[in-house]
Amino acid sequence: MSSLSSPNETPARRERRKEARPGELLQAALTLFVEKGFAATRSEEVAQRAGVSKGTLFLYFPSKEDLFKAVIQENIGKLFPLWSDEMQQFQGSSSDLLRHCVQSWWTQVGATPASGIVKLVMSEAQNFPEIADYYQREVIAPGRELLCRVLARGVASGEFRPMDVSQAVYTLIAPMIFLMMWKHSVGACAPSAQMKDPEEFLQLQVDLLLHGMTSKAS
Amino acid sequence: MSSLSSPNETPARRERRKEARPGELLQAALTLFVEKGFAATRSEEVAQRAGVSKGTLFLYFPSKEDLFKAVIQENIGKLFPLWSDEMQQFQGSSSDLLRHCVQSWWTQVGATPASGIVKLVMSEAQNFPEIADYYQREVIAPGRELLCRVLARGVASGEFRPMDVSQAVYTLIAPMIFLMMWKHSVGACAPSAQMKDPEEFLQLQVDLLLHGMTSKAS
Amino acid sequence: MSSLSSPNETPARRERRKEARPGELLQAALTLFVEKGFAATRSEEVAQRAGVSKGTLFLYFPSKEDLFKAVIQENIGKLFPLWSDEMQQFQGSSSDLLRHCVQSWWTQVGATPASGIVKLVMSEAQNFPEIADYYQREVIAPGRELLCRVLARGVASGEFRPMDVSQAVYTLIAPMIFLMMWKHSVGACAPSAQMKDPEEFLQLQVDLLLHGMTSKAS
Amino acid sequence: MSSLSSPNETPARRERRKEARPGELLQAALTLFVEKGFAATRSEEVAQRAGVSKGTLFLYFPSKEDLFKAVIQENIGKLFPLWSDEMQQFQGSSSDLLRHCVQSWWTQVGATPASGIVKLVMSEAQNFPEIADYYQREVIAPGRELLCRVLARGVASGEFRPMDVSQAVYTLIAPMIFLMMWKHSVGACAPSAQMKDPEEFLQLQVDLLLHGMTSKAS
DNA sequence: TATGAATGAGTCTTCATTCAT
DNA sequence: TATGAATGAAGACTCATTCAT
């Protein structure tokens, strides 16, 4: 436009805010949703925490549910394409790839507030079918697909025993889901019930699975 | 009403019902809570399904939350003393005992509506701290204790390798929790995400664990 | 029930209120809707004017729209069956019957708050399609049908000239609608625009029509 | 932008548009108000349809209400001076003049979107007293005055019987108002209730009136 | 002039719980 | 005990209007 007139112009403050808003709101929503639950978080609280008025929230997200969907996408959904690429380029053994997957998930979801989103969705799925659908499409399906590909890779290379990968994935999913649910429900309320070392638990689970699955072990 | 009938006849239906009331309410609550969720179930629905009026429900249970607690106790809490006894009297190997535990849990909780209660509690724990406390006391603690004893039994007899039982139990708990959560959240909403054969999955998990844990396997 | 025990019992106060409530609410709604319009009347105002709380209103009418429908039925809809009977039994000439119809309408609707309802429905029809449907079914259709029967009666007896009754009715409807609209819009706001003598106007209109319609007149 | 072009060329499109803005906004408002109602039309929609931003609308019209007033003036108010002139110069009989008036109204209002404005004003008059006042001043008063003059002309010439013209005008106004209200409320919602041939209806009404009014008829 | 981001007042409806009967 | 009428707090979302740019 007028880029020729001012050499190092920056967007007007108003403009910069406009671009920053969605992120600020998403961040606020993530924190509050995880802390208080989706239903228990008032839209206005989210707006306040992001430093804007109620109306502004609805300027960027047509509804509270859409805000939730965006939070899912921002914190989890967008990881799958990246992971998919990583997997494609991975050079090592399938065991290592599997370990890498679980590790990545732990680092980027399990150990972060995003884990609260997973817990939330599983908790509220019944009450918000549209969110459940969205989650199924954007998270569950890609997630399963990714893990299935990893298992299939191992089977194809002869590293893993032949198996029904579409069922076997649950063996990987289960400990992850468990960890997130536990952390954000009983773990959050009764410190005594908290898990001591989730990462070690995860390690153990994966080792167990690999030993059970690798050809050499049998 | 029954004033015309003989005084020493069997208690009138009304009176017999009177004693059955709490149980009927509990049954109705279980069904509805599992089907629609805790928040989405109206107290009046519970009363209606039990054939009494809204007021009567509050005569037996001071609040909806208390009703929930009673449902937990009735459907899950009361199982632990029984299981504890069973365990005490079990004669076989610790592997078999472990399998038996998981089997019992599956039969009496996992495959029944009670599994929905577990899902519900994990979902609502944050919103109802009192319920979380209650659950921790009446379910989690006894459950962990029971499984810890089983593992310790195996270790003591030399059947299992030495281990930190208090962490190892999570390896058993995880697939159970996962199964219940999955079934009642994504599984209930997206048929495509449903698990095909939960029992087989469970079997597999236990086998995996036992192979990884038993001395002979190493 | 126990009617044999107490000779002249009356329903408990609570009970009597229950039966009186709908009427009280309907009355309050009629007044407020006519005075302020449907959209501009808050549900709570209606409840307050009826001396109950907001919640109670929704105990008797599932929604504000349903309340409106009930107001229509109560104040206008229920008149048609009565009028239909009257017409059936009318013995005089069709001219007299027509005059009687218009007279009845004026006495029971035009000159009463019910006229405000008609104005309201015509005003809000676009914004509340469901109400428009209801009104069409419960008021317009029966009203037209009634007037058509009257005209047909006159034609059949040779008192009126042959005509397309289904279009001719509008000649009768028009001045009534006009009177109600005028009274509740410009008439209500600008006293100077108010009609002086609506009844005389109506008389004049009917006379004009009858002159035009009666066979002898031609 | 146009700084590169010759200074004395025809006004740039932008500038020409600038002067056309109010008219475009008025046109857009007319269409939308009639289609969706006043309250249901968002200011932004009007602006959008006129190809400008929300802010610009408020630059030309201080409020939505003022926009409405301008729409009234533009589509109805400005007709009366013209009609008044026409009447002044009319040479034929008063019957013909009356027919001409009704005809003109039908052509320029009744059959055009302007009829929707009349309906709207009558609907919203209570909620917007200022609009009601404005309408009374700019439309009702001049309209009545015009018709009164026509009737008085007929009476003065002996063509019509003596009458209270200030009341008699309603006999002319009624069918017009009715037609507009009907078309834009029930007629718009329930096709079955729509009038078949409004023009014929109008004709009939006028004939009826003239028969009743002309001296010869008595 | 023109823009469009931001504001915040306003309202229907649900439902756990109470209490007069 | 049992009933069910009554209560009232709580929350998402819209949109006319403003004002910094």
PDB file of C-alpha atoms in Angstrom, chain C residues 182 185-194, chain D residues 69 72 80 121-122 125 128-145 170:
ATOM      1  CA  TRP C 182     -54.570   2.641  14.027  1.00  0.00           C
ATOM      2  CA  SER C 185     -49.903   2.661  16.706  1.00  0.00           C
ATOM      3  CA  VAL C 186     -50.273   6.205  15.546  1.00  0.00           C
ATOM      4  CA  GLY C 187     -53.453   6.656  17.552  1.00  0.00           C
ATOM      5  CA  ALA C 188     -51.633   5.669  20.733  1.00  0.00           C
ATOM      6  CA  CYS C 189     -48.714   7.999  20.082  1.00  0.00           C
ATOM      7  CA  ALA C 190     -50.216  11.040  18.456  1.00  0.00           C
ATOM      8  CA  PRO C 191     -53.533  11.916  20.080  1.00  0.00           C
ATOM      9  CA  SER C 192     -54.241  14.258  17.212  1.00  0.00           C
ATOM     10  CA  ALA C 193     -54.289  11.327  14.843  1.00  0.00           C
ATOM     11  CA  GLN C 194     -56.668   9.315  16.965  1.00  0.00           C
TER      12      GLN C 194
ATOM     13  CA  LYS D  69     -36.639   8.758   9.663  1.00  0.00           C
ATOM     14  CA  ILE D  72     -39.496   7.529   5.673  1.00  0.00           C
ATOM     15  CA  PHE D  80     -46.991  14.697  -0.537  1.00  0.00           C
ATOM     16  CA  VAL D 121     -43.799   2.521  11.205  1.00  0.00           C
ATOM     17  CA  MET D 122     -47.171   1.347  12.388  1.00  0.00           C
ATOM     18  CA  ALA D 125     -44.517   3.449  16.570  1.00  0.00           C
ATOM     19  CA  PHE D 128     -40.008   4.734  19.009  1.00  0.00           C
ATOM     20  CA  PRO D 129     -42.122   7.707  19.971  1.00  0.00           C
ATOM     21  CA  GLU D 130     -39.854  10.058  18.144  1.00  0.00           C
ATOM     22  CA  ILE D 131     -40.430   8.168  14.935  1.00  0.00           C
ATOM     23  CA  ALA D 132     -44.128   8.179  15.591  1.00  0.00           C
ATOM     24  CA  ASP D 133     -44.077  11.933  15.993  1.00  0.00           C
ATOM     25  CA  TYR D 134     -42.056  12.353  12.877  1.00  0.00           C
ATOM     26  CA  TYR D 135     -44.379  10.129  10.896  1.00  0.00           C
ATOM     27  CA  GLN D 136     -47.436  11.886  12.212  1.00  0.00           C
ATOM     28  CA  ARG D 137     -45.983  15.218  11.141  1.00  0.00           C
ATOM     29  CA  GLU D 138     -44.539  14.190   7.807  1.00  0.00           C
ATOM     30  CA  VAL D 139     -46.966  11.592   6.563  1.00  0.00           C
ATOM     31  CA  ILE D 140     -50.213  11.321   8.402  1.00  0.00           C
ATOM     32  CA  ALA D 141     -50.986  15.000   8.685  1.00  0.00           C
ATOM     33  CA  PRO D 142     -50.183  15.846   5.056  1.00  0.00           C
ATOM     34  CA  GLY D 143     -51.937  12.719   3.870  1.00  0.00           C
ATOM     35  CA  ARG D 144     -55.087  13.444   5.758  1.00  0.00           C
ATOM     36  CA  GLU D 145     -54.991  17.038   4.735  1.00  0.00           C
ATOM     37  CA  TYR D 170     -60.625   7.127   7.271  1.00  0.00           C
TER      38      TYR D 170
END
